[in-house]
Coordinates of C-alpha atoms in Angstrom, one line a residue:
X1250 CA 0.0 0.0 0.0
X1251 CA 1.5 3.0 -0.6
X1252 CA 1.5 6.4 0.3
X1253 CA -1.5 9.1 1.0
X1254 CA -4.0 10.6 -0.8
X1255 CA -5.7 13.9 -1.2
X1256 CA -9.4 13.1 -2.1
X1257 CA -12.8 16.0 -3.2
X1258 CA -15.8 15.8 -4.3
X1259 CA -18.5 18.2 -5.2
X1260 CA -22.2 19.1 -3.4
X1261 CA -25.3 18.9 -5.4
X1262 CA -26.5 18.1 -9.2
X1263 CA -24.1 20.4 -10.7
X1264 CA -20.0 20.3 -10.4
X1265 CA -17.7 23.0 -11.8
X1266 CA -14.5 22.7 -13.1
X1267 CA -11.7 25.1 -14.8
X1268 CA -9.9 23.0 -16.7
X1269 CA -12.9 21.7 -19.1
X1270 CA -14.2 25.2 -20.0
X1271 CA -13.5 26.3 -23.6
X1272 CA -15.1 27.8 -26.6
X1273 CA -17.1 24.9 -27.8
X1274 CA -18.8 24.7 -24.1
X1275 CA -20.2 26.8 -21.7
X1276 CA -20.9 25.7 -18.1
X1277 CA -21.9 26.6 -14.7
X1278 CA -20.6 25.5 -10.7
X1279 CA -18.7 22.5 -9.9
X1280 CA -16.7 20.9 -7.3
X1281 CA -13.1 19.1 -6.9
X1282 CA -11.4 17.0 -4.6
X1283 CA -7.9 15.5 -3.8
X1284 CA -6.5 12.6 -2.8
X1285 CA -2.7 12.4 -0.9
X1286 CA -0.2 10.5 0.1
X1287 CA 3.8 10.1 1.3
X1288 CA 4.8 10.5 -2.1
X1289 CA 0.6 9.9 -3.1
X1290 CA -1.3 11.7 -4.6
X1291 CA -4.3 14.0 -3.9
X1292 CA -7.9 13.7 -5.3
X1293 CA -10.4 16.3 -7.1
X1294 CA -14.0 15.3 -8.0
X1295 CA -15.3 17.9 -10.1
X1296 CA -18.6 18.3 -12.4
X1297 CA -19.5 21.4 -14.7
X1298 CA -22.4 20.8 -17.1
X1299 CA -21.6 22.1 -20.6
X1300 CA -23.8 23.0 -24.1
X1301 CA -22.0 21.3 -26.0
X1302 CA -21.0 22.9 -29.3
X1303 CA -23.0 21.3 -31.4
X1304 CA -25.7 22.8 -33.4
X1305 CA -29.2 21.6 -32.9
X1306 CA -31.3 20.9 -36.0
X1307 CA -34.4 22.4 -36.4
X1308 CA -36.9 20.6 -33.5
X1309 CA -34.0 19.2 -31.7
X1310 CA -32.6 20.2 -28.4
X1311 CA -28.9 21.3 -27.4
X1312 CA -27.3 18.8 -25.1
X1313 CA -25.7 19.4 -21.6
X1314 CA -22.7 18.0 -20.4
X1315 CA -21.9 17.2 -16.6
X1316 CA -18.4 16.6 -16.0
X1317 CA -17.1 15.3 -12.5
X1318 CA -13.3 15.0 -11.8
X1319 CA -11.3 12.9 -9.4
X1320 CA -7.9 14.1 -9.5
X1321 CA -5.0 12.8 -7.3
X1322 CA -1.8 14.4 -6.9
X1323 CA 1.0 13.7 -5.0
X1324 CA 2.0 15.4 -1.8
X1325 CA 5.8 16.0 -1.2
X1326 CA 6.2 13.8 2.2
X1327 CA 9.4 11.3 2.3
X1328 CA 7.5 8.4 3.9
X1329 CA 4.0 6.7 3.1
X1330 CA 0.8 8.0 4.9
X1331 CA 0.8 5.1 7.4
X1332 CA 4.1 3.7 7.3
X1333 CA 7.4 4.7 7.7
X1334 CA 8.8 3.3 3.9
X1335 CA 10.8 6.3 1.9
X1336 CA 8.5 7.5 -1.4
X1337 CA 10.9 7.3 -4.1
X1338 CA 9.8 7.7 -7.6
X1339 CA 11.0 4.8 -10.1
X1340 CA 12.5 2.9 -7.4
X1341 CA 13.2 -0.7 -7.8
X1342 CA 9.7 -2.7 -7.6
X1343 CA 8.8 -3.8 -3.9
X1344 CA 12.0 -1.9 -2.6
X1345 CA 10.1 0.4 -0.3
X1346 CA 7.9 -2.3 1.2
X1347 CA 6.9 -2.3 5.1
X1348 CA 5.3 -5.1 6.9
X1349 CA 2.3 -2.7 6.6
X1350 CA 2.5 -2.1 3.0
X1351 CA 2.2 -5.9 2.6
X1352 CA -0.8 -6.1 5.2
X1353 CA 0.8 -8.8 7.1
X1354 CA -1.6 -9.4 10.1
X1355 CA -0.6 -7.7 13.2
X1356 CA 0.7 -4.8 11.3
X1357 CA -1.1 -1.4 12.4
X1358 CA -1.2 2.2 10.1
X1359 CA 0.6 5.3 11.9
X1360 CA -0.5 8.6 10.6
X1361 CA 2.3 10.9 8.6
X1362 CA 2.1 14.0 10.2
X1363 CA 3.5 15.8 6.8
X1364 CA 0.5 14.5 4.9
X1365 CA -2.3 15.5 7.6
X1366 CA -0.6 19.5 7.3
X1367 CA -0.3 19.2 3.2
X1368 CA -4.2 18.4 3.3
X1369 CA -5.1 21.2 5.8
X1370 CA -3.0 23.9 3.4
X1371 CA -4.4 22.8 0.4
X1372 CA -8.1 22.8 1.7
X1373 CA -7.2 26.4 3.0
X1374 CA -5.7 27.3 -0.9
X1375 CA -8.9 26.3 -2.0
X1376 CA -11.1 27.9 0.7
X1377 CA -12.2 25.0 2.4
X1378 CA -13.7 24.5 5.9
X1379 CA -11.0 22.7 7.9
X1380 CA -13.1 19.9 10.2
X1381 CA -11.3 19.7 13.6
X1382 CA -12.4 16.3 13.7
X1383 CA -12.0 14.2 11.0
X1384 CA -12.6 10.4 10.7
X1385 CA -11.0 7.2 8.6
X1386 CA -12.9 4.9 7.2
X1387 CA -12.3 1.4 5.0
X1388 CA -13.5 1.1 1.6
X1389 CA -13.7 -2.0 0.5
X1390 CA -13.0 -4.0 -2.5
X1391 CA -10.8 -7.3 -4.6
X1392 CA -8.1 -6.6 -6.6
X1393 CA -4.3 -8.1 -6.8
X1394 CA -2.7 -4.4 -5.9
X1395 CA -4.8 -4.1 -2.7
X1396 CA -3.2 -7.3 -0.1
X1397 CA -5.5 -5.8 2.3
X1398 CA -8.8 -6.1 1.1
X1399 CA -9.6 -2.8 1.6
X1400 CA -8.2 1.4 1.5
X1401 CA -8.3 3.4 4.4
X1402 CA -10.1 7.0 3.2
X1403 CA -12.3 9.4 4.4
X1404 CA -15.5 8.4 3.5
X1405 CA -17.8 10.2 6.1
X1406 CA -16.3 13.3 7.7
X1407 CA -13.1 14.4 5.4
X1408 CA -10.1 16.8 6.5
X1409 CA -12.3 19.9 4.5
X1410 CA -14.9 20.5 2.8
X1411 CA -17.1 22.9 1.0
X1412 CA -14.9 25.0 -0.4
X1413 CA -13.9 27.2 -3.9
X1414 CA -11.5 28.0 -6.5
X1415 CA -11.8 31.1 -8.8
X1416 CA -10.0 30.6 -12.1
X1417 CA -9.7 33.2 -15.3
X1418 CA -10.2 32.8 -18.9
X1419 CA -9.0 34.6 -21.6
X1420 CA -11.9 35.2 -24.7
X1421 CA -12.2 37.3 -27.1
X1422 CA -10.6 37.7 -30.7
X1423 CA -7.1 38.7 -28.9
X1424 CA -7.7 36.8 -25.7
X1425 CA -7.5 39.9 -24.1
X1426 CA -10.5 39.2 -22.5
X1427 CA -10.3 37.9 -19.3
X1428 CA -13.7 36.3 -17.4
X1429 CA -13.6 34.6 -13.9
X1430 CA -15.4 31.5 -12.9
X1431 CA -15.7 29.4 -9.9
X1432 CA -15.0 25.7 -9.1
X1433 CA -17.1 24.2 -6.3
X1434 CA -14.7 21.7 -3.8
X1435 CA -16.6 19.2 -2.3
X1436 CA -14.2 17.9 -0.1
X1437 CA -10.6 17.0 0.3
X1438 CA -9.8 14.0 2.0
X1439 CA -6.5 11.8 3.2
X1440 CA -6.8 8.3 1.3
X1441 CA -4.4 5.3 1.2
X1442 CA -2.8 4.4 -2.2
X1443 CA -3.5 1.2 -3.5
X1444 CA -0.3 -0.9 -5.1
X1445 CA 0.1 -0.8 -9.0
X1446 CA 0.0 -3.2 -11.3
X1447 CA 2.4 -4.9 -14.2
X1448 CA 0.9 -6.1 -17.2
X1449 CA 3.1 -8.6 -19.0
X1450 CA 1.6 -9.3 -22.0
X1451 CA 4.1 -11.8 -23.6
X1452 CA 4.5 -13.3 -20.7
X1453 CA 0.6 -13.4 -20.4
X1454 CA 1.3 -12.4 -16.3
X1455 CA 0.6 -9.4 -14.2
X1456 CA 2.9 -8.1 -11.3
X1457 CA 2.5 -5.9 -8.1
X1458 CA 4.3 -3.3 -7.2
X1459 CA 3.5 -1.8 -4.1
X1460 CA 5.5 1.0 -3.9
X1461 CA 3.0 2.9 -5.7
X1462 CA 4.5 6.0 -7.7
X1463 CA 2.7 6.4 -10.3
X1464 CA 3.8 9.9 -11.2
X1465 CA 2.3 13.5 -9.5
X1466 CA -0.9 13.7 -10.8
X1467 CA -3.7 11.3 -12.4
X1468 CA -7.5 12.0 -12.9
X1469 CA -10.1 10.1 -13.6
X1470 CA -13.3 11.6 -15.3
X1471 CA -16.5 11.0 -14.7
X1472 CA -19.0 12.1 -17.7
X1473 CA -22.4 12.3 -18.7
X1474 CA -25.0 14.1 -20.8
X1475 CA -28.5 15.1 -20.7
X1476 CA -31.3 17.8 -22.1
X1477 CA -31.0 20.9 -20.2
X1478 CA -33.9 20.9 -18.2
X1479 CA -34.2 17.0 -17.6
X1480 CA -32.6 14.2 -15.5
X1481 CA -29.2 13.5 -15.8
X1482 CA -28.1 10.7 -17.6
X1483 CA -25.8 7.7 -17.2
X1484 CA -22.7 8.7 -16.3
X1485 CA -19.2 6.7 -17.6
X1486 CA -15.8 7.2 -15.8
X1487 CA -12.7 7.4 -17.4
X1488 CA -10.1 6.2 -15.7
X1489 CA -6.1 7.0 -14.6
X1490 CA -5.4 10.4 -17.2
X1491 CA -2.0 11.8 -16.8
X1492 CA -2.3 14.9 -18.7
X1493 CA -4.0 18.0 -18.9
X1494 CA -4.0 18.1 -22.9
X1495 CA -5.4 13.8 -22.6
X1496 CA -8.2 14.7 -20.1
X1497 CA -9.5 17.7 -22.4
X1498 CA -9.4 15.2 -25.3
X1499 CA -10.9 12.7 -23.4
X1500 CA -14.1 14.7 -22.5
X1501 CA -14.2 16.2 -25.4
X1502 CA -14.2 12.4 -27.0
X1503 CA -16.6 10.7 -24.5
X1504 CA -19.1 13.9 -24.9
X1505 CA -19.8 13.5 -28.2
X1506 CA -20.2 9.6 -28.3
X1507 CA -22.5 9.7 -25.7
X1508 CA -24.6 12.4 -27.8
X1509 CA -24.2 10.0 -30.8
X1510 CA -25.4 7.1 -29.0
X1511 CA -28.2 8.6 -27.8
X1512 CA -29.3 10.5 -30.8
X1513 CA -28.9 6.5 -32.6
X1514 CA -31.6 5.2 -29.9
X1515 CA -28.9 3.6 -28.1
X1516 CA -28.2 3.4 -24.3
X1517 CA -25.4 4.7 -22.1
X1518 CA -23.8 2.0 -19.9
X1519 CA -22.7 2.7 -16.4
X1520 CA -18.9 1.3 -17.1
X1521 CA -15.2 2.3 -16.4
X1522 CA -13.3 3.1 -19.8
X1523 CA -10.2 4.6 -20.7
X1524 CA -8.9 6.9 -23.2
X1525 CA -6.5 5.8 -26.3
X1526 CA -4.5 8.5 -26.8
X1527 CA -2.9 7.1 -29.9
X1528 CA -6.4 6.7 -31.4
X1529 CA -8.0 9.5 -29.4
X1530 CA -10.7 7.6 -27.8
X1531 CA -12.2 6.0 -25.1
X1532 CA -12.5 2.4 -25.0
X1533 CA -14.2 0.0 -22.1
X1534 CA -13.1 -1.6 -19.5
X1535 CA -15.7 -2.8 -17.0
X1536 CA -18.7 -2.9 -15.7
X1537 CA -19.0 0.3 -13.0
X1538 CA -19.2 -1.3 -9.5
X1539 CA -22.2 0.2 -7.2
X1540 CA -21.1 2.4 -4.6
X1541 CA -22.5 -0.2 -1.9
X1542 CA -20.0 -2.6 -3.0
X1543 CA -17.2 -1.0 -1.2
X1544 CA -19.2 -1.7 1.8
X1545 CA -18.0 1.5 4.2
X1546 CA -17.0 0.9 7.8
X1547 CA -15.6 2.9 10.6
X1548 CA -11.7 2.4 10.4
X1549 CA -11.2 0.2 14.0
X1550 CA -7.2 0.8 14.2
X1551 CA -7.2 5.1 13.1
X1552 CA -8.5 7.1 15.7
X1553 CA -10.4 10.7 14.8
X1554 CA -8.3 13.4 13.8
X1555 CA -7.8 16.2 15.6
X1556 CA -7.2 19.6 14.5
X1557 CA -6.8 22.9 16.6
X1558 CA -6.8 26.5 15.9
X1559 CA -5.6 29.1 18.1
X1560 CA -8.8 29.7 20.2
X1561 CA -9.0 25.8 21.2
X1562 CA -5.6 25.0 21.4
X1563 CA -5.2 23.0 24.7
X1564 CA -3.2 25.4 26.9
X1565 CA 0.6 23.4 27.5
X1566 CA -0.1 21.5 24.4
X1567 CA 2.8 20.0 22.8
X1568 CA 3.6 21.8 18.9
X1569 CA 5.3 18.3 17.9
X1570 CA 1.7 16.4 19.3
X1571 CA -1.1 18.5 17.9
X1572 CA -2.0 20.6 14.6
X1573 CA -2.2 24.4 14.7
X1574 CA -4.5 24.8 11.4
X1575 CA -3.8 28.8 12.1
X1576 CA -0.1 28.3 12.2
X1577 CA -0.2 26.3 8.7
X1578 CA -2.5 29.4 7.6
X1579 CA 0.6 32.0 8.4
X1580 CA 3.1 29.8 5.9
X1581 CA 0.7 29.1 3.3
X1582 CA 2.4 31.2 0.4
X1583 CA 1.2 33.8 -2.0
X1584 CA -1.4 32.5 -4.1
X1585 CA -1.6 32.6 -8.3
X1586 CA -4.3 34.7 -8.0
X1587 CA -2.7 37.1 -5.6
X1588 CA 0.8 37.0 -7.1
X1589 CA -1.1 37.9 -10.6
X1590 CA -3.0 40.7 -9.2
X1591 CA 0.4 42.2 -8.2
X1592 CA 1.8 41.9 -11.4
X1593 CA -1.0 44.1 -13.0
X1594 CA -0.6 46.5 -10.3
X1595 CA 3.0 47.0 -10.0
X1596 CA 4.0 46.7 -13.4
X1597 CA 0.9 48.1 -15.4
X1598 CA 1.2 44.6 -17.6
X1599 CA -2.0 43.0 -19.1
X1600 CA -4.1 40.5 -17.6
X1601 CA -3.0 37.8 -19.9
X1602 CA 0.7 38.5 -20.0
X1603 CA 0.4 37.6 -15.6
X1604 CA -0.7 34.3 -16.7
X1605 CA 1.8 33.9 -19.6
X1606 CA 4.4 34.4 -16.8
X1607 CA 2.8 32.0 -14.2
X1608 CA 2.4 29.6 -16.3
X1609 CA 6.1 29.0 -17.3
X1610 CA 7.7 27.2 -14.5
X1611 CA 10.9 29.6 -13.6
X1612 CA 9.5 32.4 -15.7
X1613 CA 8.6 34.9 -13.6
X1614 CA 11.4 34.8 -11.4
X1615 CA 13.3 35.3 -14.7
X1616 CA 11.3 37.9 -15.2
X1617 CA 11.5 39.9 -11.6
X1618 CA 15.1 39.3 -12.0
X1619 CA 15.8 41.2 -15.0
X1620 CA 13.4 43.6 -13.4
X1621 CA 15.8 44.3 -10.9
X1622 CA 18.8 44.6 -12.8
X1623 CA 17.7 47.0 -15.6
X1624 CA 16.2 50.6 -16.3
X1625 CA 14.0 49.9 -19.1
X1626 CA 10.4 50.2 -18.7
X1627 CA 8.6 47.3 -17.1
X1628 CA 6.3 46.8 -20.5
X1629 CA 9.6 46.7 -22.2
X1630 CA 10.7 43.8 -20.6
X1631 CA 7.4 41.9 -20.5
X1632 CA 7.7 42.2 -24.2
X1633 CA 10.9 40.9 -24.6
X1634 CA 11.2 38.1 -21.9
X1635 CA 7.3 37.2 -22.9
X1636 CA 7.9 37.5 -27.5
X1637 CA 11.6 36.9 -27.8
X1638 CA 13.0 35.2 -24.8
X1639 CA 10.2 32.5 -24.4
X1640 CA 10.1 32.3 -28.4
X1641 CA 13.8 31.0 -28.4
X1642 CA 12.7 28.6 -25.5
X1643 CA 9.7 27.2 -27.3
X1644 CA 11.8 26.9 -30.6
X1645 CA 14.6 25.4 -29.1
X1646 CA 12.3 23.1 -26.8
X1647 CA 14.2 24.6 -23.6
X1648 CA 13.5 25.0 -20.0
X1649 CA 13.7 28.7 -18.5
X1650 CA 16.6 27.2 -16.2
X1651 CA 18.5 25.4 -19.9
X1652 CA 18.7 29.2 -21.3
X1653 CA 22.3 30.5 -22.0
X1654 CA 20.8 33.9 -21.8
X1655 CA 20.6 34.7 -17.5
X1656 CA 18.4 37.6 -16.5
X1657 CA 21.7 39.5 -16.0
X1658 CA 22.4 39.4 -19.9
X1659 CA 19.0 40.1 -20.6
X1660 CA 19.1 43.2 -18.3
X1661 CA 22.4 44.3 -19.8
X1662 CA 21.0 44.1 -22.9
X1663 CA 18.4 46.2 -22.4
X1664 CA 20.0 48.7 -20.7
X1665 CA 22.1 49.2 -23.7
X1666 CA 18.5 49.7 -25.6
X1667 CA 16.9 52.4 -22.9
X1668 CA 20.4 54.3 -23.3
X1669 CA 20.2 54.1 -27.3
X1670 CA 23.3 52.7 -27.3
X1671 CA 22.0 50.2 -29.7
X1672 CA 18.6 50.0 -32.2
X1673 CA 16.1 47.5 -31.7
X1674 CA 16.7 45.6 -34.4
X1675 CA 20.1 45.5 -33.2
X1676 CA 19.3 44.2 -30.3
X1677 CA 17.7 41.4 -31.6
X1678 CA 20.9 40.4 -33.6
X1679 CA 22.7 40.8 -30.2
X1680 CA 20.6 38.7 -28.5
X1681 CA 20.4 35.9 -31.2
X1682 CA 24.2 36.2 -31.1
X1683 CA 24.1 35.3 -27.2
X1684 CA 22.6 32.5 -27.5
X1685 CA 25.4 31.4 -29.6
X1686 CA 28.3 32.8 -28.0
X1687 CA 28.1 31.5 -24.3
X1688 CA 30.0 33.7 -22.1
X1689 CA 30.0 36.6 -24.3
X1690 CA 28.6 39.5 -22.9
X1691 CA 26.1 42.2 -24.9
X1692 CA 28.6 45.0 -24.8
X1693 CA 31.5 43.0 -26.2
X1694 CA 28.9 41.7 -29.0
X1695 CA 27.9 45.3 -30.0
X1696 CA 31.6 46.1 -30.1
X1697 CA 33.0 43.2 -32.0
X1698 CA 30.2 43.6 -34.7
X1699 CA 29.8 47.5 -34.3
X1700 CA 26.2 47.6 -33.9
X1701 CA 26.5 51.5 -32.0
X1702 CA 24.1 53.5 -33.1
X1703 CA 25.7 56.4 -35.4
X1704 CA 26.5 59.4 -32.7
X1705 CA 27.7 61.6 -36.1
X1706 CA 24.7 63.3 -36.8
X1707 CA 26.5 65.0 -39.3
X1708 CA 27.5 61.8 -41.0
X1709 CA 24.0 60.6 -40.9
X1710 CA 22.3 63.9 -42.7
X1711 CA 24.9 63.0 -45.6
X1712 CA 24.1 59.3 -45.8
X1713 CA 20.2 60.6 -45.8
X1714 CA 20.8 63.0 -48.4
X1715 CA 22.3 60.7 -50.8
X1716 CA 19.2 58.2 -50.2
X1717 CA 17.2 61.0 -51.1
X1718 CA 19.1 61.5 -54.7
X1719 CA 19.1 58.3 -55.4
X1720 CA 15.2 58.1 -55.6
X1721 CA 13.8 60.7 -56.3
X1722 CA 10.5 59.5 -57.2
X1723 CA 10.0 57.9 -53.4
X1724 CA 10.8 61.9 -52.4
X1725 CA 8.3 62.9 -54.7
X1726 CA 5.8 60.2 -53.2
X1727 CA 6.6 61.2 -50.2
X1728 CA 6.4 65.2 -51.1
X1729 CA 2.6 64.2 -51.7
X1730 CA 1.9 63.1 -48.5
X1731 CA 2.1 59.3 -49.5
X1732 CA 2.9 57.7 -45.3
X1733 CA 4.8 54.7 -46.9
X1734 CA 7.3 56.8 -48.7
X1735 CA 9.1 57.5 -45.7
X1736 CA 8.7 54.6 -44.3
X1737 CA 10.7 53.2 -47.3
X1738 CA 13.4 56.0 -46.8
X1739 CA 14.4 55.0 -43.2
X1740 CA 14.5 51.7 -44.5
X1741 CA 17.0 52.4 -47.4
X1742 CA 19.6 54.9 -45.2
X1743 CA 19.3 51.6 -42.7
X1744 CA 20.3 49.3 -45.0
X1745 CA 23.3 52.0 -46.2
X1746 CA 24.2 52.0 -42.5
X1747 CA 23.7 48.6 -41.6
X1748 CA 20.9 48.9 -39.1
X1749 CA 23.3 51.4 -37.0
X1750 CA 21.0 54.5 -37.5
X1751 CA 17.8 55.1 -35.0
X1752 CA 15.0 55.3 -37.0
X1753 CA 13.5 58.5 -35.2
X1754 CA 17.1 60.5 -35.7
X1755 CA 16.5 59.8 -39.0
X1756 CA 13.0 60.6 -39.9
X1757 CA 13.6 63.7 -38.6
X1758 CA 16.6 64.6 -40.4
X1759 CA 14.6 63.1 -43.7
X1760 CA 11.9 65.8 -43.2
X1761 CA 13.8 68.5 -42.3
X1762 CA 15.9 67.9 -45.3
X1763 CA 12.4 67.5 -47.7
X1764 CA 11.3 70.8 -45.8
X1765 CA 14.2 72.9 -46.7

C-alpha cells in the first residue's frame, strides 16, 4: 500500500470545473477533490455541465454535459501516509515495502504528520472549511494491488470541505478578454494508495508493485450528458489520465459519443473506460461497481483526527503532538491569483501577459530578476522576456533554467536599448548572437560587430541626403503626402548604415531635409 492521498468531491447536481471550460462549451458551478499520500497523490471530484458545441437541427434540443473530476496528486512527504517506507519515484519494484504495506496481520497504520498539514493547506488554498475532527474509514474492494482487502479513506467526515477555487479565462478575438469562474470543492480527504499493477503481456502475467509511484498527478473523469432541463443521464468514468492536454481530449471524445449514442436510440452503460490517446478515444473496461459494494466501515485501528486553531488550542499543548490549522494558515504562500493581481498592479502589464508568466515554471522569477537589474520600462521587458525570450525557449524546446541567456544578460542588454546605445533591431541580432556565443557579454557583441548607433549626426544627414538622390520619385511620393514613402526612406539609409541608425534621428533629419 502506498502512500496518501488527497481526495474532493463536489455538493449537489451540478460540479464545476476550470480545466474543461472552452469555446465549444459553456458551463456553470462544480466541485473538486484530492486525494494524498507520502509520495501519493491528492484527489479532485469535479462536475460542470456544458452546451456542448453542437448545433441543434431544427426541432432538436442542445445537449448538456456534466463533467465530475477525481484528481489525485502527489503530496511532497518522504514516507507513506501510514508507514514509515521512503517515497521514491521509479525505485526498484517492492524496494520500499513495510510489513504494513504488505498487510501482514498484526501490522497497524501510523498517521504521517506531513500529509495531515499538506491536506489542511491545500483545503485552505482552496477555501475549504478545515473539520477539527476528522474520521477514517475502509472502503472495501478485490483486486491483486490491494493485499488488504480494503483502503483506508475518508468516506464520512473528510479533512475539509465545502470550499472554492476562482479561475480566469482569456476570450475574445485577442484573448484579451479575461472572465472569472468558480469551481465548487466538495471535499478533500486523506486516502491510502493502492499498489500498482504490471501487465506482462508476452508473458501473459501481471505483477504488483507496491511502492506505488505512479507519477504527480492522475484523474479520472467521470461524464455524462443530458437535455438541459431534464434528469441526468448515465454517467461513464474514465479512468487514470496523466495529462491535462489527454483529459480535455478525453471529454471532449466521450461527450460527443454519448450524444451519438443517444441521438442513434442507443443506451449509455454505467462502465469504467479509458482513453486511447494514440487513437483518441475511449475504450471499455468494465462494468461500474455500485457504490454499496465498497461496503464502508468505521476504520477500527485510526482514531479521529484532531485539528486545533488558536482559540481551542489546549493550553501546554505539545507543537510536535497537535495541529495548529492557524499556524499552517501564516506559511501558506502567495497564491496565483494574488501574485497575478500584483503583477498588473506594480507593473501596469495586461491581464493575460500575468498568466503567460505563471504559467512557465521559472518564468517569472526570470522575469523579476531582470526587473531588478535594468532601467527599461517594465512593459519593455514583458515584451521581450514574454515574444523573444520565451520564443527562443519554445523553438529550441528549452526549460527557462537550460537558457544560456541569465536575466543579468538580458538586463544588460536592455540597458544598452533604454540608453540608445543600440537599435532594436540591433538588439535582436545581439541577442540571437548570445545564444550562440556563451560567455559573451552584450557589450563586447555590439563592439565586436559595431552595432552603435551612429552618434555623427552630421555623417548621418549626408548618408540621408544621398538616399534622397538616389530616388527621387520615393521623395516625390513622399512630397505628396504618400505615409509609406518615408517609411521606405528610413528603410533604405538603414540598409546603407547597416541597421546602426535610429529610426526616429532619421525621420527627422529626412523631413527637415524634404522641408528645406
Amino acid at each position: 500500500m502506498a502512500a496518501p492521498m488527497l481526495r474532493g468531491c463536489c455538493l449537489g447536481r451540478c460540479w464545476a470545473l476550470a480545466c474543461i471550460d472552452s469555446g465549444s462549451r459553456h458551463g456553470r458551478g462544480a466541485a473538486t477533490g484530492f486525494t494524498s499520500s507520502g509520495k501519493r497523490g491528492q484527489s479532485f471530484v469535479a462536475q460542470q455541465p456544458l452546451l456542448t458545441a453542437q448545433k441543434s437541427r431544427k426541432g432538436e434540443h442542445k445537449w448538456a454535459a456534466v463533467v465530475g473530476l477525481e484528481i489525485h496528486a502527489q503530496i511532497a512527504s518522504n514516507s507513506k501516509l501510514f508507514s514509515g517506507s521512503q517515497v521514491h519515484f521509479a525505485a526498484p519494484p517492492n524496494s520500499l515495502v513495510s510489513f504494513f504495506d504488505a498487510s501482514l496481520p498484526g501490522t497497524l497504520p501510523v498517521l504521517n504528520r506531513r500529509c495531515v498539514e499538506a491536506a489542511v493547506m491545500t483545503g485552505l488554498a482552496l477555501n475549504c472549511h478545515i473539520n477539527k475532527k476528522s474520521l477514517f474509514d475502509r472502503k472495501h474492494y478485490f483486486y491483486a494491488d490491494l493485499p488488504a482487502g480494503y483502503q483506508i479513506t475518508q468516506q464520512r467526515l473528510p479533512i475539509a470541505v465545502n470550499g472554492s477555487l476562482a479561475y480566469s479565462v482569456c476570450v475574445g478575438k485577442k484573448w484579451r478578454q479575461v472572465i472569472t469562474k468558480t469551481v465548487r470543492i466538495k471535499q478533500i480527504q486523506l486516502e491510502q494508495d493502492s499498489g500498482k499493477s504490471l501487465h506482462d503481456e508476452l508473458r501473459s502475467q501481471t505483477l504488483i508493485d507496491l511502492n506505488r509511484a505512479e507519477g504527480q498527478l492522475r484523474v479520472d473523469a467521470n461524464i455524462s450528458v443530458h437535455h438541459p432541463g431534464e434528469p441526468l443521464g448515465v454517467r461513464t468514468e474514465v479512468k487514470n489520465l496523466n495529462s491535462a492536454r489527454f483529459l480535455a481530449r478525453a471529454i471532449d471524445y466521450e461527450i460527443q459519443r454519448q450524444i451519438n449514442e443517444l441521438e442513434n436510440g442507443c443506451e449509455i452503460l454505467n462502465e469504467t473506460r479509458s482513453f486511447d490517446y494514440k487513437l483518441g478515444c475511449t475504450v471499455p473496461m468494465r462494468d461500474k461497481e455500485g457504490k454499496q459494494d465498497y461496503r464502508f466501515m468505521p476504520e477500527p485501528n485510526l482514531p479521529p483526527l484532531l485539528l486545533y486553531d488558536t482559540a481551542s488550542l489546549p493550553a501546554g499543548a505539545d507543537p510536535q503532538q497537535v495541529i495548529n490549522i492557524d499556524r499552517i494558515r501564516e506559511q501558506l504562500p502567495e497564491l496565483p491569483s494574488e501574485t497575478r493581481e500584483k503583477l498588473i498592479q506594480q507593473y501596469g502589464i495586461l491581464p493575460e501577459h500575468s498568466f503567460a508568466l505563471l504559467n512557465e515554471v521559472g518564468l517569472l522569477e526570470f522575469f523579476q530578476n531582470v526587473i531588478k537589474e535594468t532601467r527599461a520600462e517594465p512593459k519593455k521587458v514583458t515584451s521581450w522576456v514574454l515574444n523573444i525570450f520565451l520564443g527562443f525557449l519554445k523553438q529550441r524546446n528549452l526549460a527557462v533554467n537550460e537558457s544560456p541567456v541569465t536575466p543579468s544578460v538580458l538586463a544588460e542588454l536592455l540597458n544598452l536599448l533604454d540608453r540608445k546605445v543600440i537599435s532594436s533591431a540591433a538588439a535582436k541580432q545581439v541577442f540571437e548572437e548570445l545564444w550562440r556565443s556563451k560567455g559573451k557579454t552584450p557589450s563586447q557583441i555590439v563592439s565586436e560587430k559595431k552595432l552603435e548607433l551612429m552618434q555623427d549626426e552630421e555623417a548621418l544627414e549626408r548618408v540621408c541626403h544621398t538616399v534622397m538622390e538616389g530616388h527621387p520619385q520615393v521623395v516625390m511620393d513622399m512630397k505628396r503626402g504618400n505615409p509609406r514613402a518615408i517609411n521606405k526612406l528610413i528603410g533604405l539609409v538603414r540598409k546603407v548604415t547597416h541597421n546602426r541608425a535610429d529610426p526616429t534621428v532619421i525621420k527627422e533629419i529626412l523631413e527637415k531635409q524634404l522641408s528645406s
